[in-house]
Coordinates of C-alpha atoms and ligand atoms in Angstrom, one line a residue:
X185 CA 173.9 110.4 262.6
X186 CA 177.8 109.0 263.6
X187 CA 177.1 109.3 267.0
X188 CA 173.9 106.8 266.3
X189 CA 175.7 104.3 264.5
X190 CA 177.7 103.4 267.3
X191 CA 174.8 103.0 269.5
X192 CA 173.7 100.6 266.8
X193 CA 176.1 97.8 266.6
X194 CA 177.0 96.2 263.7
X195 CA 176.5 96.4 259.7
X196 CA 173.8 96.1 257.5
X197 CA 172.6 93.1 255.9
X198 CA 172.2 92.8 252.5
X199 CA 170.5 91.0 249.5
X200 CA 170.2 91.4 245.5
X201 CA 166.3 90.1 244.4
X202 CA 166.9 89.2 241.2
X203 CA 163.8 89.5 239.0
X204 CA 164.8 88.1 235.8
X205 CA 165.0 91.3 233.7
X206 CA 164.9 93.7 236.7
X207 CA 161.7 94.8 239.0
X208 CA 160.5 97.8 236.6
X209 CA 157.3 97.0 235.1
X210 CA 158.5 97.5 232.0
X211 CA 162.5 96.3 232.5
X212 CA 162.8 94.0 229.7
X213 CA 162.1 97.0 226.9
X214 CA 165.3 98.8 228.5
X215 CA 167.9 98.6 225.9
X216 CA 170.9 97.7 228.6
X217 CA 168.4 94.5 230.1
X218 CA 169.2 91.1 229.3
X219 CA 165.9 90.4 227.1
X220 CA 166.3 86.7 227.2
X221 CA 167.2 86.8 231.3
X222 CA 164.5 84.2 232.5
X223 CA 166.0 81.6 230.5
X224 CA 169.9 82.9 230.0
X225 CA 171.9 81.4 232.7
X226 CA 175.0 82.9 231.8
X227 CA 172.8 86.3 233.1
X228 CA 172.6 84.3 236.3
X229 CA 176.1 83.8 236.8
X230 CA 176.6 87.5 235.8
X231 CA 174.9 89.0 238.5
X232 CA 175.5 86.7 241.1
X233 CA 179.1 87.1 240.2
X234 CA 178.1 91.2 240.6
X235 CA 176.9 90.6 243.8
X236 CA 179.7 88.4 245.5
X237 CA 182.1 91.3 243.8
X238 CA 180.0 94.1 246.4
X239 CA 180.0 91.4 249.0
X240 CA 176.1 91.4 249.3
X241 CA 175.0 88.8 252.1
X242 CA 172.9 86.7 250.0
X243 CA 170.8 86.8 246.5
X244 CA 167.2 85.8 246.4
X245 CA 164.8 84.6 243.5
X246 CA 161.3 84.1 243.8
X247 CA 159.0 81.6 242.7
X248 CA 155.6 80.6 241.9
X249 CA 154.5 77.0 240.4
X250 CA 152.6 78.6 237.6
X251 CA 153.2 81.2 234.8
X252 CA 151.1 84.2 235.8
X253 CA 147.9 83.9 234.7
X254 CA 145.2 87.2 233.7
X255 CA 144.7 89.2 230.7
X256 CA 147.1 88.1 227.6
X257 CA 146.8 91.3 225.6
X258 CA 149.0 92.8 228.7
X259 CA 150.9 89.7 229.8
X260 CA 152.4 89.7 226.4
X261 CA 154.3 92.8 227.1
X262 CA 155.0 92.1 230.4
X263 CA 156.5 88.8 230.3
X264 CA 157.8 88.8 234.3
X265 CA 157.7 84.8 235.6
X266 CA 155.7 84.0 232.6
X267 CA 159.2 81.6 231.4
X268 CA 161.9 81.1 233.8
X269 CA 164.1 78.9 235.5
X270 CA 162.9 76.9 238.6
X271 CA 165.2 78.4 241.1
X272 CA 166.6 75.6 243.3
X273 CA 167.6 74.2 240.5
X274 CA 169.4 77.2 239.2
X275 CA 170.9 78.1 243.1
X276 CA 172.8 74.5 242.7
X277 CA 174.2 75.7 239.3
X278 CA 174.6 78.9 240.9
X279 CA 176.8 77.4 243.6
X280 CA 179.3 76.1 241.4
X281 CA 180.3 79.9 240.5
X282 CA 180.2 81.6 243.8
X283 CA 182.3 81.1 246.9
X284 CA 180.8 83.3 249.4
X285 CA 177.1 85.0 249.2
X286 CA 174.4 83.2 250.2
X287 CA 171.8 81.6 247.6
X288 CA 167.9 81.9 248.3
X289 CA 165.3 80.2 246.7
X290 CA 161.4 80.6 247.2
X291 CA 159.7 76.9 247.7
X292 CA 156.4 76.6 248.3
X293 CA 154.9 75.0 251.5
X294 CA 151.1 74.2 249.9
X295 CA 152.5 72.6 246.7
X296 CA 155.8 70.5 247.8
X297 CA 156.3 67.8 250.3
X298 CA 158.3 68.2 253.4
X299 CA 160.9 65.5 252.2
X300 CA 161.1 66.4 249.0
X301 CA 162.2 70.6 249.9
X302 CA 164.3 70.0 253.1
X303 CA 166.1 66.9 250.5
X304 CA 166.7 69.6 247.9
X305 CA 167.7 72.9 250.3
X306 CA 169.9 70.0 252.7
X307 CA 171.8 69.3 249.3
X308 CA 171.7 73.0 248.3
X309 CA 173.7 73.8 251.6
X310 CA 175.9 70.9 250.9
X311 CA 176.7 71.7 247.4
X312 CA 177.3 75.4 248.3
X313 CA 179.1 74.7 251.5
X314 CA 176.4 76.3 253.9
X315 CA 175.2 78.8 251.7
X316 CA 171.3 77.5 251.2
X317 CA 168.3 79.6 252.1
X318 CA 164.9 78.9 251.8
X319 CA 162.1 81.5 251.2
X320 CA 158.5 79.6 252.6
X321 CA 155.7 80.9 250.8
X322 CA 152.1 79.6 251.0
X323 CA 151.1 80.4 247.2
X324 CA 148.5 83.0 247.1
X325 CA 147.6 82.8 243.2
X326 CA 144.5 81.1 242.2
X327 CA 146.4 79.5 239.0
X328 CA 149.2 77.5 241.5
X329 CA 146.3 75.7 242.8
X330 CA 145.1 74.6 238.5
X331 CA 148.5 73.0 238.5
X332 CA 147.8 70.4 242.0
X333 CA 144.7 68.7 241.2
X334 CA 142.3 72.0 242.8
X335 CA 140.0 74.0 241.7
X336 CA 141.0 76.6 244.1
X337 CA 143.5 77.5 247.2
X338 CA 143.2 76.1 250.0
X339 CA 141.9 79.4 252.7
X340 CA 144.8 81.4 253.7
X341 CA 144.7 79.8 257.5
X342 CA 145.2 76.7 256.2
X343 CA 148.1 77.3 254.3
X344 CA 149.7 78.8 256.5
X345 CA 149.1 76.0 259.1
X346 CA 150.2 74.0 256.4
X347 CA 153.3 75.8 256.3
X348 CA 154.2 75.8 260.0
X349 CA 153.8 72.2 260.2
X350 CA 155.7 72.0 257.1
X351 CA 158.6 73.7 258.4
X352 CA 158.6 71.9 261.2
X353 CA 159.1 68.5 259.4
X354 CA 161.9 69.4 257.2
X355 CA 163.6 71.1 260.8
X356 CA 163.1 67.2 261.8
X357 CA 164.3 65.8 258.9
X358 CA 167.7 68.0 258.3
X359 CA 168.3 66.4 262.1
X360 CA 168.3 63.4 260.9
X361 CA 171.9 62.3 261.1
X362 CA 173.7 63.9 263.4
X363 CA 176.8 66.0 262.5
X364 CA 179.4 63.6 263.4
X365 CA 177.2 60.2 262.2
X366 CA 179.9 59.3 259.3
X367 CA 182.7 57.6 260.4
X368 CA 183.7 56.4 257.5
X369 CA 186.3 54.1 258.7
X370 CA 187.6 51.2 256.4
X371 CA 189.5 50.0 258.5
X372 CA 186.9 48.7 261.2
X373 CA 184.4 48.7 258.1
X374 CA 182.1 51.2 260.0
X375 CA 180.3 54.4 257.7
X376 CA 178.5 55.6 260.0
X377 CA 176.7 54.9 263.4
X378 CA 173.7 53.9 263.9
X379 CA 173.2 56.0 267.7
X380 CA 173.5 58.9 265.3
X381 CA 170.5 58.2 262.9
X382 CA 167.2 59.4 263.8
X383 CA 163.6 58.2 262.6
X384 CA 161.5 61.3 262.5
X385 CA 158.0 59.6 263.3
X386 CA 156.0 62.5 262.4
X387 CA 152.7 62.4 262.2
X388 CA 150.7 65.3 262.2
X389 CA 147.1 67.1 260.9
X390 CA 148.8 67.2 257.6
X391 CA 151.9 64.9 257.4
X392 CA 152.9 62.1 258.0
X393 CA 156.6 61.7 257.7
X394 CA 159.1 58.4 259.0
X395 CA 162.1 59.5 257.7
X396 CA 165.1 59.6 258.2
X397 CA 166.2 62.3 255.4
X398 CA 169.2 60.6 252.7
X399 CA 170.8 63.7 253.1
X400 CA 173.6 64.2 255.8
X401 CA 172.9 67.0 257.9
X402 CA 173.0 70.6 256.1
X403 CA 176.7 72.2 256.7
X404 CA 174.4 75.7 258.4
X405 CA 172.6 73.0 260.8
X406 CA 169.4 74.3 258.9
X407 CA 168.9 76.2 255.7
X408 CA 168.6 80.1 256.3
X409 CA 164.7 80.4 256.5
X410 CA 163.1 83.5 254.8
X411 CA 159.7 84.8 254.2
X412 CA 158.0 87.6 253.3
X413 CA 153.9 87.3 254.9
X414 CA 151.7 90.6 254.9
X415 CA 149.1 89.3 256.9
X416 CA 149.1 88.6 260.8
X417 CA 148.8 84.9 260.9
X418 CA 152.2 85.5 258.4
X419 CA 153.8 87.6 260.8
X420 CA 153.1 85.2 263.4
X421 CA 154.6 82.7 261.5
X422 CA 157.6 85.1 260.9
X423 CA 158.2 85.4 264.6
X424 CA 157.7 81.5 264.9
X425 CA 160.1 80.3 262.3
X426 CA 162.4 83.1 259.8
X427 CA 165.2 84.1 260.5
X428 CA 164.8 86.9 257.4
X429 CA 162.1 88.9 256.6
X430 CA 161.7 90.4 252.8
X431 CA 157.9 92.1 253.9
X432 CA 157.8 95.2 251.9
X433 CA 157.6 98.7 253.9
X434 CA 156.7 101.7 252.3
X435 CA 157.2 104.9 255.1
X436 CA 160.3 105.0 257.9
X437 CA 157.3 105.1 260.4
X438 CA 156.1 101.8 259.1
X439 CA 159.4 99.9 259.2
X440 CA 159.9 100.6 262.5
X441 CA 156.3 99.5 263.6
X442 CA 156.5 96.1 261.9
X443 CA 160.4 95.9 263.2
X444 CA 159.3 96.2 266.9
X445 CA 156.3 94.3 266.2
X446 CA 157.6 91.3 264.3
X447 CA 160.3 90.8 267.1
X448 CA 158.2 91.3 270.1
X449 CA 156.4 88.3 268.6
X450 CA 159.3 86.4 269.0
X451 CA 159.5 86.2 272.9
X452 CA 156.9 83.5 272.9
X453 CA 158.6 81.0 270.7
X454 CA 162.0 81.3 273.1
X455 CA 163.9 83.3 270.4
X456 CA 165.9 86.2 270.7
X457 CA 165.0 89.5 269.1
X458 CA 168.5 89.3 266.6
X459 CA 167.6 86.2 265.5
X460 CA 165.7 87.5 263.0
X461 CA 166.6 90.5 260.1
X462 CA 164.3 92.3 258.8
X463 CA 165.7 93.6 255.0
X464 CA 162.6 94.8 253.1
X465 CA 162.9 94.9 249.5
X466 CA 164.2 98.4 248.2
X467 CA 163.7 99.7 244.6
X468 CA 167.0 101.9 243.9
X469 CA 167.6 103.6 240.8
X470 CA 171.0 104.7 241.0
X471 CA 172.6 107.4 239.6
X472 CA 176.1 109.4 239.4
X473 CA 174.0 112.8 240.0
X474 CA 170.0 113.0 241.1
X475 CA 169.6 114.4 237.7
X476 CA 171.3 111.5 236.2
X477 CA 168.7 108.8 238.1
X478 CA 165.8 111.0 237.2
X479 CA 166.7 110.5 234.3
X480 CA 167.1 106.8 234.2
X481 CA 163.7 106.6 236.3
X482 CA 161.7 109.0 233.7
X483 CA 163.2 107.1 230.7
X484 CA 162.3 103.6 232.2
X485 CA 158.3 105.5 233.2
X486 CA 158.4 106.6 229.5
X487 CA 158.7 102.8 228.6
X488 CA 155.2 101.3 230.4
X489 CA 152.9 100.2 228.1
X490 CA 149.4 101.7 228.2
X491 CA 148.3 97.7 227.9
X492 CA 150.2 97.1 231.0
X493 CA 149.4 100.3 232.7
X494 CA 145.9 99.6 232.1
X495 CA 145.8 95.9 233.4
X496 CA 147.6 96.7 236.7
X497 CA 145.5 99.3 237.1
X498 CA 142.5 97.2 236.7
X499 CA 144.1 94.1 238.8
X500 CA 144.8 96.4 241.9
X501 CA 141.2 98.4 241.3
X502 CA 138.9 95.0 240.7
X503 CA 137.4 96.6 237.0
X504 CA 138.4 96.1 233.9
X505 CA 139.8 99.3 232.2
X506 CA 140.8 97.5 229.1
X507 CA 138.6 99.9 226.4
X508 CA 139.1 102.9 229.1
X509 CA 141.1 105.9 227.3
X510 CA 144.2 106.3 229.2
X511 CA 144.3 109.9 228.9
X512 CA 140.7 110.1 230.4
X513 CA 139.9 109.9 234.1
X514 CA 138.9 106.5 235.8
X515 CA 135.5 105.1 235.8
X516 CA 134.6 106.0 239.1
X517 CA 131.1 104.6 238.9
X518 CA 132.5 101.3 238.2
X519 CA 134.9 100.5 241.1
X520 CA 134.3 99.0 244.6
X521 CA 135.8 101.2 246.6
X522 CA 134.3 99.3 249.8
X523 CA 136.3 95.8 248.8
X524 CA 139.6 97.0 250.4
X525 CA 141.3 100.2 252.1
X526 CA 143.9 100.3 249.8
X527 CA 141.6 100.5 246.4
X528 CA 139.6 103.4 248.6
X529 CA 143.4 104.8 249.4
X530 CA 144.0 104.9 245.5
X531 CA 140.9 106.3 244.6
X532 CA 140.6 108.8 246.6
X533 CA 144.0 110.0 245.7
X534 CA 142.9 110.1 241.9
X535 CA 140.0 111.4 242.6
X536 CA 141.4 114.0 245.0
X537 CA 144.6 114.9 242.2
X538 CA 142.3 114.3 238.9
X539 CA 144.4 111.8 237.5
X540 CA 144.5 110.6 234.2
X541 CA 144.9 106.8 234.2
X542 CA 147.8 107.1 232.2
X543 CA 148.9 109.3 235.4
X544 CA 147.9 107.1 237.8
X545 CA 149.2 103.8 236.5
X546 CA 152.8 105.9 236.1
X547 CA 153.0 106.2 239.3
X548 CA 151.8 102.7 240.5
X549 CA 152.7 100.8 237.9
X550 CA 157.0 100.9 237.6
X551 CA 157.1 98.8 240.9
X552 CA 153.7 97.6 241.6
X553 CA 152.8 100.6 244.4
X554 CA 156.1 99.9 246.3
X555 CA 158.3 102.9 246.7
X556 CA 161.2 103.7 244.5
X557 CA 164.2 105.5 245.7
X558 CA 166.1 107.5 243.2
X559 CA 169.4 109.6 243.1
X560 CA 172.7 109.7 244.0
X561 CA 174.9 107.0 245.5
X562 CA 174.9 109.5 248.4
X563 CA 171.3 110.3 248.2
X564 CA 170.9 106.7 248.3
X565 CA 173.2 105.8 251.0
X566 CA 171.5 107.9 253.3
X567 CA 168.3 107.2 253.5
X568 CA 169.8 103.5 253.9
X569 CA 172.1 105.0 257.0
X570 CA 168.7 106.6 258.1
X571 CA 166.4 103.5 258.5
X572 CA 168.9 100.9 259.4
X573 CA 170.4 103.7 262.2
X574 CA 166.8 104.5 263.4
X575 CA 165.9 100.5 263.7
X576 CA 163.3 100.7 260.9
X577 CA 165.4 97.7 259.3
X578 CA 168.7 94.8 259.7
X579 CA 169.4 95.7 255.9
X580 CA 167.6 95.7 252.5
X581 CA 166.3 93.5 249.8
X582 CA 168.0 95.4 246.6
X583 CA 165.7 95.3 243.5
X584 CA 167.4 96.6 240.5
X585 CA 165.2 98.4 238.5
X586 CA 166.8 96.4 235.3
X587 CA 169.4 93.9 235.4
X588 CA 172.5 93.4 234.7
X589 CA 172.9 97.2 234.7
X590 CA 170.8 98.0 237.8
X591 CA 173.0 95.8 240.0
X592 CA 176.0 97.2 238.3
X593 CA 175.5 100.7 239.3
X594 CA 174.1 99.2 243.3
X595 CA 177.3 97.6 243.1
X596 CA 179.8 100.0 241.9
X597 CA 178.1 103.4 243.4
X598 CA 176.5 103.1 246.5
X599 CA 178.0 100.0 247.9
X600 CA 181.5 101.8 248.0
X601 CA 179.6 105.1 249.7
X602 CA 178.0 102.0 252.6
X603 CA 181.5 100.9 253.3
X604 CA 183.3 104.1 253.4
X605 CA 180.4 104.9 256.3
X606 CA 181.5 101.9 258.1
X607 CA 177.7 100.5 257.1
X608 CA 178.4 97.4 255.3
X609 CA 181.7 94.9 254.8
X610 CA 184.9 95.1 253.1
X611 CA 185.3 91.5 253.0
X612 CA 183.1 88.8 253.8
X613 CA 183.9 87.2 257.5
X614 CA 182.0 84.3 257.6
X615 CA 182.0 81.0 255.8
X616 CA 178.4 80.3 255.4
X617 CA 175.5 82.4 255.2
X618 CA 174.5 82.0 258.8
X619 CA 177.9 83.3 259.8
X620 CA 177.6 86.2 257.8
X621 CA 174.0 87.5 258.7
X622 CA 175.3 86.6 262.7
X623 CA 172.3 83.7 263.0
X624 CA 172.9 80.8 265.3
X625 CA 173.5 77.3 263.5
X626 CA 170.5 75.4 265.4
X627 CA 171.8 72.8 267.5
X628 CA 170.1 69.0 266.6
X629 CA 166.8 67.9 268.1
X630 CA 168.5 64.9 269.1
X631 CA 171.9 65.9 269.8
X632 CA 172.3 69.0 271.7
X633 CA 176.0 68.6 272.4
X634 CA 176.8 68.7 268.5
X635 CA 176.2 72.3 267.8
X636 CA 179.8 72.9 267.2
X637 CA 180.2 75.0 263.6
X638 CA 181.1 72.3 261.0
X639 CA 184.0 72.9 259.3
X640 CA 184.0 72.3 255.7
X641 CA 187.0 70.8 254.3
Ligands
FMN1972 C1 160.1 90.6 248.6 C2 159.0 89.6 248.5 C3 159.2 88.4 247.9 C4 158.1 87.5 247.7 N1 158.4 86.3 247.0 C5 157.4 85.4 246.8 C6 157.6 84.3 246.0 O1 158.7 84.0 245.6 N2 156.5 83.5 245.8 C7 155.3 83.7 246.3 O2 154.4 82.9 246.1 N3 155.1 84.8 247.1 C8 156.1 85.7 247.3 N4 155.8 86.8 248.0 C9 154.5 87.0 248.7 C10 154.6 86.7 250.2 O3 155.1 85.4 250.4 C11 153.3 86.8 250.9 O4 152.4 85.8 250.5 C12 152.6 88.1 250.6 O5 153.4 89.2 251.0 C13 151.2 88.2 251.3 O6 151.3 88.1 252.7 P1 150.5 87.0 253.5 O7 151.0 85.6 253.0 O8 150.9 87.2 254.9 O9 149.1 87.2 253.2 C14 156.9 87.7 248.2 C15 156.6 89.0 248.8 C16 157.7 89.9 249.0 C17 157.4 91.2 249.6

């Protein structure tokens, strides 16, 4: 394993995604969560506070532009991103707390404006002195769409076309002003010089965009650009334009089959295979002993909901198991198992184990079908080693299973194990967020020559 790690150069990258109460299903009935977290923004500053203290690379909160929408009887128990802060504007706040980690926000590219997000991340970065990313999601829920004058979402394709032409104007506009355009200068009267203010002109299939941005250029060049797509056309747009990727990986063998894929897709956009880390999102339940996190991980199961268990159940299997007994099998008779692999995957594995559906939604439900890794910090810290040494992953996404405590423990247990590997940083080296992950600051469309590091004051 040592001899690997110095064939693999470098550290880990690494992230906190803070759902508001944690990314267990059922989080916010843990006695240690912050029940109020989606509106409490002293819990904010706690954990990003947490996470600048285990010097994670960055902390990410996700978005969409509606409260989730489906059955009430279960939403009511499960009250993730039904009430919570809009999170640029929380990342600003954020900013004013933090001197080092990196701040990531999710903005949508079918429900924004070009100007309006590459205004709000360019002053993000400024604020935070090159801290700002942006996570560019096309919205996939129906209910976004209610909220922007449609009946329904636009087909995937087209949002993500959208999105890439999106991008592409807020690259344009962050270049508006070159990084050396203020003079400021009272004694010749000059602010800044004209030569170095650029009209963006854009007109494309979906925009049409003069510019220039009233922004000056972000301190990073650009904003840190992340995404998380599933689909090919979002891997493809991975390759074209992030520089993070949060897509969620579930086997070793899988990690490395989207790492090598996703950056041999890069070749053809003229980027270089490092330019881009992969750190999928990683559900740790952290422990001093294994027992002690089986513990924590049964106790947390033991707090599901059969109302929620039910309705994510019947989300994921297309049938509505609402007046199904939970300690009865699934209505096998009912369900599509044609629509999709995976609901034939699940199925079959009920089917093939004779789950209950109080069974099977305890071991989908705590984190929606993603795998959870519990044990010791060493337990822990070595299947980290393992998939970052084997080229499976740049890093992780960490998802506390509840928050503040979840982070605690990642923080104070198996960050300490990471560094005493030589896997992750003592002390943050670089200034922004760029210069921590190792990413390039994108020189200007305009003014090649510029793409000296800015130095803050
Ligand atoms: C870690 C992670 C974070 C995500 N955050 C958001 C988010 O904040 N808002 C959102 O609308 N979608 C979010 N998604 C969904 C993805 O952006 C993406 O749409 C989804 O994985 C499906 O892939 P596709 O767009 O290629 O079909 C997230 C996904 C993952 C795995």
């Amino acid at each position: 394993m040592k001899a690997s790690l110095r064939e693999r150069r470098g550290q880990m990258s690494l992230g906190g995604f803070f759902h508001p109460t944690g990314n267990h299903v059922a989080a916010w009935l843990h006695p240690e969560s912050q029940i109020d977290a989606g509106m409490n923004f002293r819990h904010y500053v706690d954990l990003v506070q947490t996470a600048e203290r285990g010097k994670l690379d960055l902390i990410f909160v996700a978005d969409t532009v509606a409260a989730r929408d489906g059955n009430l009887d279960a939403l009511k128990r499960w009250p993730q991103y039904m009430a919570y802060f809009e999170p640029t504007t929380l990342m600003a706040a954020l900013a004013a707390v933090t001197r080092h980690i990196g701040l990531v926000a999710t903005a949508s590219a079918s429900f924004n404006e070009p100007f309006n997000i590459a205004r709000r991340f360019a002053s993000i970065d400024l604020i935070s002195n090159g801290r700002a990313g942006w996570n560019v999601v096309t919205s996939g829920q129906p209910a976004e769409a209610y909220n922007f004058n449609m009946d329904e979402l636009p087909p995937h394709a087209d949002r993500y076309a959208r999105a890439r032409e999106f991008v592409e104007v807020c690259r344009g506009l962050w270049d508006s002003w070159d990084d050396d355009a203020f003079v400021r200068d009272r004694k010749t009267a000059l602010y800044f010089d004209p030569d170095k203010l650029h009209y963006l002109r854009h007109k494309g299939e979906f925009f049409s965009v003069r510019g220039p941005l009233n922004v000056a250029r972000p301190i990073q060049g650009h904003p840190v650009l992340a995404n998380a797509g599933v689909s090919d056309t979002g891997k493809e747009f991975a390759a074209d334009v992030a520089e993070i990727v949060f897509t969620p990986l579930h086997t070793l063998e899988q990690a490395k089959a989207l790492y090598s894929d996703l950056k041999g897709r890069m070749e053809k956009y003229g980027r270089r295979p490092e330019h881009l880390k992969v750190m999928p999102g990683f559900n740790a339940i952290v422990g001093r002993t294994d027992a002690e996190a089986e513990e924590k991980h049964q106790f947390l199961q033991s707090l599901i909901h059969p109302d929620v268990g039910r309705q994510l159940l019947s989300t994921e299997l297309g049938v509505d198991l609402s007046s199904c007994d939970v300690d009865g099998p699934l209505p096998y008779d009912r369900i599509d198992v044609a629509s999709t692999a995976q609901r034939k995957m699940l199925v079959d594995q009920a089917k093939r184990e004779n789950l209950t559906i109080r069974q099977f939604y305890l071991r989908y439900a705590g984190a929606r079908g993603q795998r959870t890794v519990k044990g010791s910090p060493q337990r822990i810290a070595d299947e980290m080693e393992e998939w970052f040494l084997s080229e499976g992953v740049d890093g992780f996404l960490v998802q506390p299973p509840y928050l503040p405590g979840g982070l605690k423990d990642f923080v104070d247990l198996v960050i300490p194990e990471l560094q005493r590997r030589g896997l992750f940083r003592t002390e943050y080296q670089g200034r922004t967020l760029r210069e921590n992950l190792g990413l390039p600051r994108p020189a200007s469309r305009y003014a090649k020559q510029s793409a000296v590091v800015h130095s803050p004051a």
